[in-house]
Amino acid sequence: MKSFIVFALFVAAAVAVPVENPRDAVIVRQEVDNIGVGGFSFSYETSDGKSAQEQGQLKNVGAENEAIEVRGQYSYTGPDGVVYTVNYVANELGFQPDGAHLPKAPQ
């Protein structure tokens, strides 16, 4: 009987321990500015520390080389506990990320 009580206490303790599931993260802040004309911007932050922001603008409107340029950044905490931040530009030259943890292209 004593072993059953000890077993029941271990089960109760295991069930009572909160387990953090990254899929349970919620948006704690969100801003969007996009009316379909001109540029756009958005930003958000989640309860697990992820964040992002982005702005886009049409360049050379009406010209033959019309293109959209998007600039932004995102941050997250890696499994090692370090916060990683990536800044980026995406335009007619492609996606160009930059972050302290990313390898640099030779000059």
Short mmCIF file of N, CA and C in Angstrom, two decimals:
data_model
loop_
_atom_site.label_atom_id
_atom_site.label_comp_id
_atom_site.label_asym_id
_atom_site.label_seq_id
_atom_site.Cartn_x
_atom_site.Cartn_y
_atom_site.Cartn_z
N MET A 1 0.82 -1.19 0.00
CA MET A 1 0.00 0.00 0.00
C MET A 1 0.86 1.26 0.00
N LYS A 2 1.97 1.23 0.78
CA LYS A 2 2.84 2.40 0.83
C LYS A 2 3.46 2.66 -0.54
N SER A 3 3.82 1.60 -1.25
CA SER A 3 4.42 1.80 -2.58
C SER A 3 3.40 2.40 -3.54
N PHE A 4 2.14 2.05 -3.40
CA PHE A 4 1.11 2.64 -4.25
C PHE A 4 0.97 4.13 -3.97
N ILE A 5 1.03 4.51 -2.70
CA ILE A 5 0.92 5.93 -2.33
C ILE A 5 2.12 6.70 -2.87
N VAL A 6 3.31 6.14 -2.74
CA VAL A 6 4.51 6.79 -3.28
C VAL A 6 4.40 6.93 -4.79
N PHE A 7 3.95 5.87 -5.46
CA PHE A 7 3.77 5.91 -6.91
C PHE A 7 2.76 6.99 -7.30
N ALA A 8 1.65 7.06 -6.56
CA ALA A 8 0.62 8.06 -6.85
C ALA A 8 1.16 9.47 -6.65
N LEU A 9 2.00 9.68 -5.64
CA LEU A 9 2.60 10.99 -5.42
C LEU A 9 3.53 11.37 -6.57
N PHE A 10 4.32 10.42 -7.07
CA PHE A 10 5.20 10.69 -8.22
C PHE A 10 4.38 11.05 -9.46
N VAL A 11 3.30 10.33 -9.69
CA VAL A 11 2.44 10.62 -10.84
C VAL A 11 1.83 12.00 -10.69
N ALA A 12 1.35 12.34 -9.50
CA ALA A 12 0.75 13.65 -9.27
C ALA A 12 1.78 14.76 -9.48
N ALA A 13 3.00 14.55 -9.01
CA ALA A 13 4.05 15.55 -9.19
C ALA A 13 4.40 15.73 -10.66
N ALA A 14 4.47 14.63 -11.40
CA ALA A 14 4.80 14.71 -12.83
C ALA A 14 3.72 15.44 -13.61
N VAL A 15 2.48 15.22 -13.26
CA VAL A 15 1.38 15.87 -13.96
C VAL A 15 1.31 17.35 -13.60
N ALA A 16 1.70 17.71 -12.39
CA ALA A 16 1.61 19.09 -11.92
C ALA A 16 2.69 19.98 -12.50
N VAL A 17 3.79 19.43 -12.99
CA VAL A 17 4.89 20.23 -13.53
C VAL A 17 4.45 20.83 -14.87
N PRO A 18 4.47 22.16 -14.97
CA PRO A 18 4.08 22.76 -16.25
C PRO A 18 5.15 22.50 -17.31
N VAL A 19 4.71 22.12 -18.47
CA VAL A 19 5.63 21.88 -19.58
C VAL A 19 5.39 22.98 -20.60
N GLU A 20 6.45 23.71 -20.93
CA GLU A 20 6.33 24.80 -21.89
C GLU A 20 6.42 24.24 -23.30
N ASN A 21 5.39 24.46 -24.06
CA ASN A 21 5.34 23.99 -25.43
C ASN A 21 5.44 25.20 -26.35
N PRO A 22 6.46 25.27 -27.24
CA PRO A 22 6.58 26.43 -28.11
C PRO A 22 5.36 26.64 -29.00
N ARG A 23 4.59 25.59 -29.24
CA ARG A 23 3.39 25.75 -30.06
C ARG A 23 2.29 26.49 -29.31
N ASP A 24 2.48 26.71 -27.99
CA ASP A 24 1.51 27.44 -27.20
C ASP A 24 1.77 28.95 -27.18
N ALA A 25 2.79 29.42 -27.90
CA ALA A 25 3.11 30.84 -27.93
C ALA A 25 1.94 31.62 -28.53
N VAL A 26 1.74 32.81 -28.00
CA VAL A 26 0.67 33.68 -28.50
C VAL A 26 1.26 35.02 -28.92
N ILE A 27 0.56 35.71 -29.80
CA ILE A 27 1.00 37.03 -30.24
C ILE A 27 0.66 38.03 -29.14
N VAL A 28 1.68 38.77 -28.67
CA VAL A 28 1.45 39.76 -27.62
C VAL A 28 1.42 41.18 -28.18
N ARG A 29 1.94 41.38 -29.38
CA ARG A 29 1.89 42.69 -30.03
C ARG A 29 1.89 42.47 -31.53
N GLN A 30 1.06 43.21 -32.24
CA GLN A 30 1.00 43.10 -33.69
C GLN A 30 0.54 44.42 -34.28
N GLU A 31 1.26 44.89 -35.30
CA GLU A 31 0.89 46.11 -36.01
C GLU A 31 0.99 45.83 -37.50
N VAL A 32 -0.01 46.28 -38.24
CA VAL A 32 -0.04 46.08 -39.69
C VAL A 32 -0.50 47.37 -40.34
N ASP A 33 0.22 47.81 -41.36
CA ASP A 33 -0.17 48.97 -42.15
C ASP A 33 -0.08 48.58 -43.61
N ASN A 34 -1.20 48.19 -44.18
CA ASN A 34 -1.23 47.76 -45.58
C ASN A 34 -2.62 48.01 -46.13
N ILE A 35 -2.74 49.10 -46.88
CA ILE A 35 -4.04 49.42 -47.47
C ILE A 35 -4.08 49.06 -48.95
N GLY A 36 -3.02 48.42 -49.45
CA GLY A 36 -3.00 47.98 -50.84
C GLY A 36 -2.49 49.03 -51.81
N VAL A 37 -2.16 50.21 -51.30
CA VAL A 37 -1.63 51.28 -52.14
C VAL A 37 -0.35 51.78 -51.49
N GLY A 38 0.70 51.93 -52.27
CA GLY A 38 1.96 52.39 -51.71
C GLY A 38 2.68 51.26 -51.00
N GLY A 39 3.41 51.61 -49.98
CA GLY A 39 4.19 50.61 -49.25
C GLY A 39 3.36 49.88 -48.20
N PHE A 40 4.04 49.03 -47.46
CA PHE A 40 3.40 48.30 -46.37
C PHE A 40 4.40 48.15 -45.23
N SER A 41 3.89 47.86 -44.06
CA SER A 41 4.74 47.53 -42.93
C SER A 41 3.97 46.64 -41.97
N PHE A 42 4.72 45.82 -41.25
CA PHE A 42 4.11 45.02 -40.19
C PHE A 42 5.17 44.70 -39.15
N SER A 43 4.71 44.41 -37.96
CA SER A 43 5.60 43.95 -36.90
C SER A 43 4.79 43.11 -35.93
N TYR A 44 5.48 42.21 -35.24
CA TYR A 44 4.82 41.41 -34.22
C TYR A 44 5.83 40.92 -33.21
N GLU A 45 5.32 40.51 -32.06
CA GLU A 45 6.13 39.91 -31.01
C GLU A 45 5.29 38.81 -30.38
N THR A 46 5.92 37.68 -30.08
CA THR A 46 5.19 36.56 -29.48
C THR A 46 5.62 36.35 -28.03
N SER A 47 4.83 35.61 -27.31
CA SER A 47 5.10 35.37 -25.89
C SER A 47 6.37 34.56 -25.65
N ASP A 48 6.86 33.87 -26.66
CA ASP A 48 8.10 33.11 -26.48
C ASP A 48 9.34 33.90 -26.93
N GLY A 49 9.18 35.21 -27.16
CA GLY A 49 10.32 36.07 -27.45
C GLY A 49 10.64 36.28 -28.92
N LYS A 50 9.92 35.65 -29.81
CA LYS A 50 10.16 35.88 -31.24
C LYS A 50 9.60 37.25 -31.61
N SER A 51 10.27 37.91 -32.56
CA SER A 51 9.75 39.18 -33.05
C SER A 51 10.18 39.37 -34.49
N ALA A 52 9.44 40.19 -35.20
CA ALA A 52 9.76 40.50 -36.59
C ALA A 52 9.17 41.84 -36.95
N GLN A 53 9.81 42.49 -37.90
CA GLN A 53 9.26 43.71 -38.48
C GLN A 53 9.72 43.79 -39.92
N GLU A 54 8.88 44.39 -40.76
CA GLU A 54 9.19 44.45 -42.18
C GLU A 54 8.49 45.65 -42.81
N GLN A 55 9.17 46.27 -43.78
CA GLN A 55 8.61 47.36 -44.55
C GLN A 55 8.89 47.08 -46.02
N GLY A 56 7.93 47.38 -46.87
CA GLY A 56 8.11 47.20 -48.31
C GLY A 56 7.69 48.45 -49.06
N GLN A 57 8.39 48.72 -50.14
CA GLN A 57 8.12 49.91 -50.93
C GLN A 57 8.37 49.60 -52.40
N LEU A 58 7.54 50.11 -53.26
CA LEU A 58 7.73 49.95 -54.70
C LEU A 58 8.71 51.01 -55.17
N LYS A 59 9.75 50.58 -55.88
CA LYS A 59 10.76 51.50 -56.41
C LYS A 59 10.57 51.67 -57.91
N ASN A 60 10.92 52.83 -58.41
CA ASN A 60 10.86 53.13 -59.85
C ASN A 60 9.46 52.89 -60.41
N VAL A 61 8.46 53.43 -59.72
CA VAL A 61 7.06 53.22 -60.10
C VAL A 61 6.83 53.68 -61.54
N GLY A 62 6.25 52.80 -62.34
CA GLY A 62 5.93 53.10 -63.73
C GLY A 62 7.07 52.93 -64.70
N ALA A 63 8.26 52.73 -64.21
CA ALA A 63 9.43 52.55 -65.08
C ALA A 63 9.56 51.09 -65.48
N GLU A 64 10.38 50.85 -66.47
CA GLU A 64 10.61 49.48 -66.94
C GLU A 64 11.25 48.61 -65.86
N ASN A 65 12.07 49.24 -65.02
CA ASN A 65 12.76 48.49 -63.96
C ASN A 65 12.06 48.62 -62.60
N GLU A 66 10.73 48.75 -62.62
CA GLU A 66 9.94 48.82 -61.40
C GLU A 66 10.20 47.56 -60.56
N ALA A 67 10.40 47.75 -59.26
CA ALA A 67 10.68 46.61 -58.38
C ALA A 67 10.24 46.94 -56.96
N ILE A 68 9.96 45.92 -56.21
CA ILE A 68 9.63 46.11 -54.80
C ILE A 68 10.90 45.85 -53.99
N GLU A 69 11.07 46.65 -52.95
CA GLU A 69 12.19 46.44 -52.03
C GLU A 69 11.60 46.24 -50.65
N VAL A 70 12.02 45.19 -49.99
CA VAL A 70 11.55 44.86 -48.65
C VAL A 70 12.74 44.86 -47.71
N ARG A 71 12.58 45.51 -46.58
CA ARG A 71 13.62 45.54 -45.54
C ARG A 71 12.97 45.08 -44.23
N GLY A 72 13.73 44.34 -43.46
CA GLY A 72 13.17 43.89 -42.20
C GLY A 72 14.17 43.21 -41.30
N GLN A 73 13.65 42.68 -40.22
CA GLN A 73 14.48 41.91 -39.29
C GLN A 73 13.59 40.96 -38.52
N TYR A 74 14.19 39.88 -38.05
CA TYR A 74 13.49 38.97 -37.14
C TYR A 74 14.48 38.47 -36.10
N SER A 75 13.96 38.15 -34.92
CA SER A 75 14.76 37.66 -33.80
C SER A 75 14.08 36.47 -33.17
N TYR A 76 14.89 35.58 -32.65
CA TYR A 76 14.38 34.40 -31.94
C TYR A 76 15.45 33.91 -30.99
N THR A 77 15.05 33.14 -30.00
CA THR A 77 15.99 32.53 -29.06
C THR A 77 16.24 31.11 -29.52
N GLY A 78 17.52 30.80 -29.76
CA GLY A 78 17.89 29.47 -30.21
C GLY A 78 17.87 28.47 -29.07
N PRO A 79 18.03 27.18 -29.39
CA PRO A 79 18.04 26.14 -28.36
C PRO A 79 19.19 26.30 -27.37
N ASP A 80 20.21 27.08 -27.77
CA ASP A 80 21.35 27.33 -26.88
C ASP A 80 21.13 28.52 -25.96
N GLY A 81 19.93 29.15 -26.02
CA GLY A 81 19.61 30.27 -25.16
C GLY A 81 20.06 31.62 -25.69
N VAL A 82 20.72 31.65 -26.84
CA VAL A 82 21.21 32.88 -27.44
C VAL A 82 20.12 33.50 -28.31
N VAL A 83 19.97 34.82 -28.23
CA VAL A 83 19.02 35.52 -29.09
C VAL A 83 19.70 35.81 -30.43
N TYR A 84 19.12 35.32 -31.50
CA TYR A 84 19.64 35.53 -32.85
C TYR A 84 18.79 36.58 -33.55
N THR A 85 19.45 37.51 -34.23
CA THR A 85 18.76 38.55 -34.99
C THR A 85 19.27 38.54 -36.42
N VAL A 86 18.35 38.59 -37.36
CA VAL A 86 18.69 38.64 -38.78
C VAL A 86 18.06 39.90 -39.36
N ASN A 87 18.88 40.74 -39.97
CA ASN A 87 18.40 41.89 -40.74
C ASN A 87 18.48 41.50 -42.20
N TYR A 88 17.55 41.98 -43.01
CA TYR A 88 17.57 41.57 -44.41
C TYR A 88 17.02 42.65 -45.33
N VAL A 89 17.43 42.53 -46.58
CA VAL A 89 16.90 43.33 -47.68
C VAL A 89 16.56 42.33 -48.77
N ALA A 90 15.42 42.50 -49.39
CA ALA A 90 15.05 41.68 -50.55
C ALA A 90 14.63 42.65 -51.65
N ASN A 91 15.30 42.55 -52.79
CA ASN A 91 14.99 43.44 -53.91
C ASN A 91 15.38 42.75 -55.21
N GLU A 92 15.60 43.53 -56.25
CA GLU A 92 15.94 42.94 -57.54
C GLU A 92 17.26 42.17 -57.51
N LEU A 93 18.05 42.36 -56.46
CA LEU A 93 19.31 41.62 -56.31
C LEU A 93 19.13 40.34 -55.49
N GLY A 94 17.91 40.06 -55.04
CA GLY A 94 17.64 38.84 -54.28
C GLY A 94 17.53 39.11 -52.79
N PHE A 95 17.49 38.03 -52.02
CA PHE A 95 17.38 38.08 -50.55
C PHE A 95 18.78 38.20 -49.98
N GLN A 96 19.01 39.23 -49.15
CA GLN A 96 20.34 39.51 -48.61
C GLN A 96 20.27 39.59 -47.08
N PRO A 97 20.44 38.45 -46.40
CA PRO A 97 20.38 38.44 -44.94
C PRO A 97 21.71 38.86 -44.32
N ASP A 98 21.64 39.40 -43.11
CA ASP A 98 22.84 39.77 -42.37
C ASP A 98 22.57 39.51 -40.89
N GLY A 99 23.47 38.78 -40.25
CA GLY A 99 23.36 38.50 -38.83
C GLY A 99 24.73 38.11 -38.29
N ALA A 100 24.98 38.40 -37.03
CA ALA A 100 26.28 38.10 -36.43
C ALA A 100 26.60 36.61 -36.51
N HIS A 101 25.60 35.76 -36.53
CA HIS A 101 25.80 34.32 -36.55
C HIS A 101 25.87 33.74 -37.96
N LEU A 102 25.64 34.57 -38.98
CA LEU A 102 25.65 34.09 -40.37
C LEU A 102 27.03 34.27 -41.00
N PRO A 103 27.43 33.34 -41.85
CA PRO A 103 28.73 33.51 -42.53
C PRO A 103 28.68 34.70 -43.48
N LYS A 104 29.81 35.36 -43.64
CA LYS A 104 29.91 36.52 -44.53
C LYS A 104 30.45 36.08 -45.88
N ALA A 105 29.92 36.66 -46.94
CA ALA A 105 30.41 36.37 -48.29
C ALA A 105 31.77 37.04 -48.47
N PRO A 106 32.67 36.39 -49.21
CA PRO A 106 33.97 37.02 -49.46
C PRO A 106 33.78 38.31 -50.27
N GLN A 107 34.59 39.28 -49.96
CA GLN A 107 34.50 40.59 -50.66
C GLN A 107 35.33 40.59 -51.91
#
